Structures are given as structure tokens and as C-alpha cells.
Coordinates of N, CA and C in Angstrom, one line a residue:
M1 N -105.9 -47.1 195.5 CA -107.1 -47.8 195.9 C -108.1 -47.7 194.8
A2 N -108.9 -48.7 194.5 CA -109.8 -48.8 193.5 C -111.0 -47.8 193.7
V3 N -111.6 -47.4 192.6 CA -112.7 -46.5 192.7 C -113.9 -47.0 191.9
R4 N -115.1 -46.7 192.3 CA -116.3 -47.1 191.6 C -117.0 -45.8 191.1
I5 N -117.3 -45.8 189.9 CA -117.9 -44.6 189.2 C -119.3 -45.0 188.9
L6 N -120.3 -44.1 189.3 CA -121.7 -44.3 188.9 C -122.0 -43.2 187.9
I7 N -122.5 -43.7 186.8 CA -123.0 -42.7 185.7 C -124.5 -42.9 185.6
K8 N -125.2 -41.9 185.9 CA -126.7 -41.9 185.9 C -127.2 -41.1 184.8
R9 N -128.1 -41.7 184.0 CA -128.7 -41.0 182.9 C -130.2 -41.4 182.7
R10 N -131.0 -40.5 182.2 CA -132.3 -40.8 181.8 C -132.4 -40.4 180.3
F11 N -132.9 -41.4 179.6 CA -133.0 -41.2 178.1 C -134.4 -40.9 177.7
K12 N -134.5 -40.2 176.6 CA -135.8 -39.9 176.0 C -136.4 -41.2 175.6
E13 N -137.8 -41.3 175.7 CA -138.4 -42.5 175.3 C -138.2 -42.9 173.8
K14 N -138.4 -44.1 173.5 CA -138.1 -44.7 172.2 C -136.6 -44.8 172.0
H15 N -136.2 -45.0 170.8 CA -134.7 -45.0 170.5 C -134.0 -46.1 171.3
F16 N -134.7 -47.1 171.8 CA -134.0 -48.1 172.7 C -132.8 -48.8 172.0
K17 N -132.9 -49.1 170.8 CA -131.8 -49.8 170.1 C -130.6 -48.9 170.0
E18 N -130.7 -47.7 169.7 CA -129.6 -46.7 169.6 C -129.0 -46.5 171.0
I19 N -129.8 -46.4 172.0 CA -129.3 -46.2 173.4 C -128.4 -47.4 173.8
V20 N -128.9 -48.6 173.6 CA -128.2 -49.8 174.0 C -126.9 -49.9 173.2
K21 N -126.9 -49.6 171.9 CA -125.7 -49.6 171.1 C -124.6 -48.7 171.6
M22 N -125.0 -47.4 172.0 CA -124.1 -46.5 172.5 C -123.5 -46.8 173.9
I23 N -124.3 -47.4 174.7 CA -123.9 -47.8 176.0 C -122.8 -48.9 175.8
R24 N -123.1 -49.8 174.9 CA -122.1 -50.9 174.6 C -120.8 -50.3 174.1
E25 N -120.9 -49.3 173.2 CA -119.7 -48.6 172.7 C -118.8 -48.0 173.8
H26 N -119.5 -47.4 174.7 CA -118.8 -46.8 175.9 C -118.1 -47.9 176.7
R27 N -118.8 -49.0 176.9 CA -118.2 -50.1 177.7 C -117.0 -50.7 177.0
Y28 N -117.2 -51.0 175.7 CA -116.1 -51.6 174.9 C -114.9 -50.7 174.9
G29 N -115.1 -49.4 174.7 CA -114.0 -48.5 174.7 C -113.3 -48.4 176.1
A30 N -114.1 -48.5 177.1 CA -113.5 -48.4 178.5 C -112.7 -49.7 178.8
M31 N -113.1 -50.8 178.3 CA -112.4 -52.1 178.5 C -111.0 -52.1 178.1
G32 N -110.7 -51.3 177.1 CA -109.3 -51.3 176.6 C -108.4 -50.3 177.3
Q33 N -108.9 -49.6 178.3 CA -108.2 -48.5 178.9 C -107.4 -49.0 180.1
D34 N -106.2 -48.4 180.3 CA -105.4 -48.7 181.5 C -106.3 -48.4 182.8
G35 N -106.3 -49.3 183.7 CA -106.9 -49.1 185.0 C -108.4 -49.6 185.0
Y36 N -109.0 -49.9 183.9 CA -110.3 -50.4 183.9 C -110.4 -51.8 184.5
L37 N -111.3 -52.0 185.4 CA -111.4 -53.3 186.1 C -112.7 -54.1 185.7
S38 N -113.9 -53.3 185.7 CA -115.1 -54.0 185.4 C -116.2 -52.9 185.3
S39 N -117.4 -53.3 184.8 CA -118.5 -52.4 184.8 C -119.8 -53.3 184.6
E40 N -120.9 -52.6 185.0 CA -122.2 -53.2 184.9 C -123.2 -52.2 184.6
T41 N -124.3 -52.5 183.9 CA -125.3 -51.6 183.5 C -126.6 -52.1 184.2
M42 N -127.3 -51.1 184.8 CA -128.5 -51.4 185.5 C -129.6 -50.5 185.0
W43 N -130.7 -51.1 184.6 CA -131.9 -50.4 184.1 C -132.9 -50.4 185.2
D44 N -133.5 -49.2 185.4 CA -134.5 -49.0 186.4 C -135.7 -49.9 186.1
I45 N -136.2 -50.6 187.1 CA -137.3 -51.5 186.9 C -138.6 -50.7 186.6
K46 N -138.8 -49.6 187.3 CA -140.0 -48.8 187.1 C -139.9 -47.8 186.0
D47 N -138.7 -47.5 185.6 CA -138.5 -46.5 184.5 C -137.4 -47.0 183.6
P48 N -137.7 -47.8 182.5 CA -136.7 -48.5 181.7 C -135.8 -47.5 180.9
Y49 N -136.1 -46.2 181.0 CA -135.2 -45.3 180.3 C -134.2 -44.6 181.2
R50 N -134.3 -45.0 182.5 CA -133.3 -44.5 183.5 C -132.3 -45.6 183.6
V51 N -131.0 -45.3 183.4 CA -129.9 -46.2 183.4 C -128.8 -45.8 184.3
V52 N -128.2 -46.7 185.1 CA -127.0 -46.5 185.9 C -125.9 -47.4 185.4
V53 N -124.8 -46.9 185.1 CA -123.6 -47.7 184.7 C -122.6 -47.5 185.9
A54 N -122.2 -48.7 186.5 CA -121.2 -48.7 187.5 C -120.0 -49.3 187.0
S55 N -118.9 -48.5 187.0 CA -117.6 -49.0 186.5 C -116.6 -48.9 187.7
T56 N -115.6 -49.9 187.6 CA -114.6 -49.9 188.7 C -113.3 -49.7 188.0
W57 N -112.5 -48.9 188.6 CA -111.2 -48.5 188.0 C -110.1 -48.6 189.1
E58 N -108.9 -48.9 188.7 CA -107.8 -49.0 189.7 C -107.6 -47.7 190.4
T59 N -107.7 -46.5 189.7 CA -107.5 -45.2 190.4 C -108.4 -44.2 189.7
L60 N -108.7 -43.1 190.5 CA -109.5 -42.0 190.0 C -108.8 -41.4 188.8
K61 N -107.5 -41.3 188.8 CA -106.7 -40.7 187.7 C -107.0 -41.4 186.4
Q62 N -107.0 -42.8 186.5 CA -107.2 -43.5 185.3 C -108.6 -43.4 184.7
W63 N -109.6 -43.3 185.6 CA -110.9 -43.0 185.2 C -111.0 -41.6 184.5
N64 N -110.4 -40.6 185.1 CA -110.4 -39.3 184.5 C -109.8 -39.2 183.1
V65 N -108.7 -40.0 182.9 CA -108.1 -40.1 181.6 C -109.1 -40.6 180.6
W66 N -109.8 -41.7 181.0 CA -110.8 -42.2 180.0 C -112.0 -41.2 179.9
K67 N -112.5 -40.6 181.0 CA -113.6 -39.7 181.0 C -113.3 -38.6 180.0
N68 N -112.1 -38.1 180.0 CA -111.8 -36.9 179.1 C -111.2 -37.3 177.8
S69 N -111.1 -38.5 177.5 CA -110.5 -38.9 176.2 C -111.3 -38.5 175.0
E70 N -110.7 -38.3 173.9 CA -111.4 -38.0 172.7 C -112.4 -39.0 172.3
E71 N -112.0 -40.3 172.4 CA -112.9 -41.4 172.1 C -114.2 -41.4 172.9
R72 N -114.1 -41.2 174.2 CA -115.3 -41.2 175.0 C -116.1 -39.9 174.8
V73 N -115.4 -38.8 174.7 CA -116.1 -37.5 174.4 C -117.0 -37.6 173.1
A74 N -116.4 -38.3 172.1 CA -117.2 -38.4 170.8 C -118.4 -39.2 171.0
V75 N -118.3 -40.4 171.7 CA -119.5 -41.2 171.9 C -120.5 -40.5 172.8
N76 N -120.0 -39.8 173.8 CA -120.8 -39.0 174.7 C -121.7 -38.0 174.0
K77 N -121.1 -37.3 173.0 CA -121.8 -36.3 172.2 C -123.0 -36.9 171.6
R78 N -122.9 -38.1 171.0 CA -124.0 -38.8 170.4 C -125.0 -39.2 171.5
I79 N -124.6 -39.7 172.6 CA -125.5 -40.1 173.7 C -126.3 -38.9 174.1
N80 N -125.7 -37.7 174.2 CA -126.4 -36.5 174.7 C -127.6 -36.2 173.9
E81 N -127.6 -36.5 172.7 CA -128.8 -36.2 171.8 C -130.0 -37.0 172.3
Y82 N -129.8 -38.1 173.0 CA -130.9 -38.9 173.4 C -131.3 -38.8 174.9
L83 N -130.6 -37.9 175.6 CA -130.8 -37.7 177.0 C -132.0 -36.9 177.3
D84 N -132.7 -37.2 178.4 CA -133.8 -36.4 179.0 C -133.2 -35.9 180.3
G85 N -132.4 -34.8 180.2 CA -131.7 -34.3 181.4 C -130.2 -34.4 181.3
E86 N -129.5 -34.2 182.4 CA -128.1 -34.2 182.4 C -127.6 -35.5 182.9
T87 N -126.4 -35.9 182.5 CA -125.7 -37.0 183.0 C -125.1 -36.7 184.4
E88 N -125.3 -37.6 185.4 CA -124.8 -37.4 186.7 C -123.6 -38.4 186.9
F89 N -122.5 -37.9 187.5 CA -121.4 -38.7 187.8 C -121.2 -38.7 189.3
E90 N -121.0 -39.9 189.9 CA -120.6 -40.1 191.3 C -119.4 -40.9 191.4
E91 N -118.5 -40.5 192.2 CA -117.2 -41.2 192.4 C -117.0 -41.7 193.8
Y92 N -116.7 -42.9 194.0 CA -116.6 -43.5 195.3 C -115.2 -44.3 195.4
Q93 N -114.6 -44.2 196.5 CA -113.4 -45.0 196.8 C -113.9 -46.3 197.4
L94 N -113.4 -47.4 197.0 CA -113.8 -48.7 197.6 C -113.0 -49.0 198.9
G95 N -113.6 -49.7 199.7 CA -112.9 -50.1 201.0 C -113.4 -49.3 202.2
M96 N -112.7 -49.5 203.2 CA -113.0 -48.8 204.5 C -112.7 -47.3 204.3
Y97 N -113.3 -46.5 205.2 CA -113.1 -45.0 205.2 C -111.6 -44.7 205.2
P98 N -111.1 -43.9 204.3 CA -109.7 -43.6 204.3 C -109.3 -42.7 205.5
H99 N -108.3 -43.0 206.2 CA -107.9 -42.2 207.4 C -107.0 -41.1 206.9

């Protein structure tokens, strides 16, 4: 069953161009992975440095392969330099409650 992953971050102010570039790198990297279905980026209207990325994957296992991949970890290290706080991950199964 498909899963939706929410990645929540708040970035330090300024550095907007660098932030957008790194978020795109993450998305482009994910797009080539097995199990990737889609993603969207949402910027908080009241706080433009707070960002939520929602991605959809065929399985949680496929998401975890990408999450722990060398490629993603390398980009994430660069992103961490611009963070104001920790990255939060939330994982949801799509559909009705599993029995």
C-alpha cells in the first residue's frame, strides 16, 4: 500500500536561493528511485522559511531505501547547514485504516 511522507523543516532566514536549489536536488534525486510516485513542496504562508515536502511512495521500504541512500544523505548534510532546528519526518499509509 502506498505511503505519504511529510518532511518538515524550518530554514534560517536569507539563503533562499540555496534552499530552493537543494530542495529541488532532493526531488530530482527521489524521482529516479524505485517506488517514487510523486511529491509536492509547500511553503508556510505566514513563515516563508518553514517548508513541508510531501512525497508519495509505493511502499515504506522503498522510501527508507531512498532516505538512507548515500545520494540523499549527502544532499541532506548540505541542507542541515541552513536549518533552524531539526528535520521532522512523518510517515502515513494511504487509504482506509488497515485492519
